[in-house]
Amino acid sequence: LPTGSEVSQESLLLHGPFARKPKRIRTAFSPSQLLRLERAFEKNHYVVGAERKQLASSLSLSETQVQ
């Protein structure tokens, strides 16, 4: 059985101030999606608002993925 100090150490690693967030799953864009995203980025480095929403919709992606 773990002692009290071992439990608190483990708890600190999992929930402490330096605990790592779980890695987010990276989106694998298709070549055509990449081309459209790169073209949009060339025109405007900050795709926001309605433009981002429309681009995301046309590429079947979420706005966060287009961000």
PDB file of C-alpha atoms in Angstrom:
ATOM      1  CA  LEU A   1       0.000   0.000   0.000  1.00  0.00           C
ATOM      2  CA  PRO A   2       1.283   3.483  -0.798  1.00  0.00           C
ATOM      3  CA  THR A   3       2.053   5.801   2.045  1.00  0.00           C
ATOM      4  CA  GLY A   4       0.432   9.205   2.403  1.00  0.00           C
ATOM      5  CA  SER A   5       3.466  10.977   0.923  1.00  0.00           C
ATOM      6  CA  GLU A   6       3.444   8.732  -2.167  1.00  0.00           C
ATOM      7  CA  VAL A   7      -0.234   9.433  -2.780  1.00  0.00           C
ATOM      8  CA  SER A   8       0.255  13.191  -2.459  1.00  0.00           C
ATOM      9  CA  GLN A   9       3.241  13.074  -4.841  1.00  0.00           C
ATOM     10  CA  GLU A  10       1.176  11.204  -7.425  1.00  0.00           C
ATOM     11  CA  SER A  11      -1.723  13.610  -6.936  1.00  0.00           C
ATOM     12  CA  LEU A  12       0.615  16.572  -7.455  1.00  0.00           C
ATOM     13  CA  LEU A  13       1.937  15.103 -10.706  1.00  0.00           C
ATOM     14  CA  LEU A  14      -1.558  14.508 -12.055  1.00  0.00           C
ATOM     15  CA  HIS A  15      -3.297  17.643 -10.778  1.00  0.00           C
ATOM     16  CA  GLY A  16      -0.572  20.062  -9.680  1.00  0.00           C
ATOM     17  CA  PRO A  17       0.372  23.411 -11.220  1.00  0.00           C
ATOM     18  CA  PHE A  18       2.734  21.749 -13.727  1.00  0.00           C
ATOM     19  CA  ALA A  19       0.417  18.934 -14.761  1.00  0.00           C
ATOM     20  CA  ARG A  20       0.395  18.446 -18.509  1.00  0.00           C
ATOM     21  CA  LYS A  21      -2.784  18.800 -20.492  1.00  0.00           C
ATOM     22  CA  PRO A  22      -3.684  15.748 -22.517  1.00  0.00           C
ATOM     23  CA  LYS A  23      -2.338  16.019 -26.067  1.00  0.00           C
ATOM     24  CA  ARG A  24      -4.911  17.188 -28.548  1.00  0.00           C
ATOM     25  CA  ILE A  25      -5.441  15.046 -31.611  1.00  0.00           C
ATOM     26  CA  ARG A  26      -3.831  16.716 -34.599  1.00  0.00           C
ATOM     27  CA  THR A  27      -6.029  17.242 -37.650  1.00  0.00           C
ATOM     28  CA  ALA A  28      -4.849  15.532 -40.827  1.00  0.00           C
ATOM     29  CA  PHE A  29      -5.874  17.856 -43.638  1.00  0.00           C
ATOM     30  CA  SER A  30      -6.383  16.535 -47.157  1.00  0.00           C
ATOM     31  CA  PRO A  31      -4.209  18.015 -49.919  1.00  0.00           C
ATOM     32  CA  SER A  32      -7.174  19.978 -51.307  1.00  0.00           C
ATOM     33  CA  GLN A  33      -8.038  21.343 -47.841  1.00  0.00           C
ATOM     34  CA  LEU A  34      -4.416  22.406 -47.353  1.00  0.00           C
ATOM     35  CA  LEU A  35      -4.366  24.196 -50.692  1.00  0.00           C
ATOM     36  CA  ARG A  36      -7.555  26.133 -49.885  1.00  0.00           C
ATOM     37  CA  LEU A  37      -6.323  26.985 -46.381  1.00  0.00           C
ATOM     38  CA  GLU A  38      -2.944  28.163 -47.697  1.00  0.00           C
ATOM     39  CA  ARG A  39      -4.626  30.355 -50.325  1.00  0.00           C
ATOM     40  CA  ALA A  40      -6.889  31.904 -47.686  1.00  0.00           C
ATOM     41  CA  PHE A  41      -3.853  32.512 -45.471  1.00  0.00           C
ATOM     42  CA  GLU A  42      -1.965  34.223 -48.330  1.00  0.00           C
ATOM     43  CA  LYS A  43      -4.854  36.671 -48.796  1.00  0.00           C
ATOM     44  CA  ASN A  44      -5.307  37.358 -45.099  1.00  0.00           C
ATOM     45  CA  HIS A  45      -3.219  36.006 -42.225  1.00  0.00           C
ATOM     46  CA  TYR A  46      -6.192  36.345 -39.853  1.00  0.00           C
ATOM     47  CA  VAL A  47      -9.234  34.560 -41.250  1.00  0.00           C
ATOM     48  CA  VAL A  48     -12.037  35.549 -38.877  1.00  0.00           C
ATOM     49  CA  GLY A  49     -15.802  35.864 -38.567  1.00  0.00           C
ATOM     50  CA  ALA A  50     -18.029  35.014 -41.492  1.00  0.00           C
ATOM     51  CA  GLU A  51     -15.065  34.263 -43.765  1.00  0.00           C
ATOM     52  CA  ARG A  52     -13.718  31.621 -41.372  1.00  0.00           C
ATOM     53  CA  LYS A  53     -17.189  30.153 -40.867  1.00  0.00           C
ATOM     54  CA  GLN A  54     -17.764  29.912 -44.629  1.00  0.00           C
ATOM     55  CA  LEU A  55     -14.298  28.440 -45.289  1.00  0.00           C
ATOM     56  CA  ALA A  56     -14.764  25.856 -42.517  1.00  0.00           C
ATOM     57  CA  SER A  57     -18.167  24.896 -43.875  1.00  0.00           C
ATOM     58  CA  SER A  58     -16.913  24.545 -47.452  1.00  0.00           C
ATOM     59  CA  LEU A  59     -14.024  22.324 -46.293  1.00  0.00           C
ATOM     60  CA  SER A  60     -16.152  20.233 -43.897  1.00  0.00           C
ATOM     61  CA  LEU A  61     -14.005  21.390 -40.973  1.00  0.00           C
ATOM     62  CA  SER A  62     -14.794  23.097 -37.680  1.00  0.00           C
ATOM     63  CA  GLU A  63     -14.016  26.793 -37.238  1.00  0.00           C
ATOM     64  CA  THR A  64     -11.401  25.806 -34.654  1.00  0.00           C
ATOM     65  CA  GLN A  65      -9.611  23.663 -37.240  1.00  0.00           C
ATOM     66  CA  VAL A  66      -9.589  26.573 -39.691  1.00  0.00           C
ATOM     67  CA  GLN A  67      -8.351  28.939 -36.984  1.00  0.00           C
TER      68      GLN A  67
END
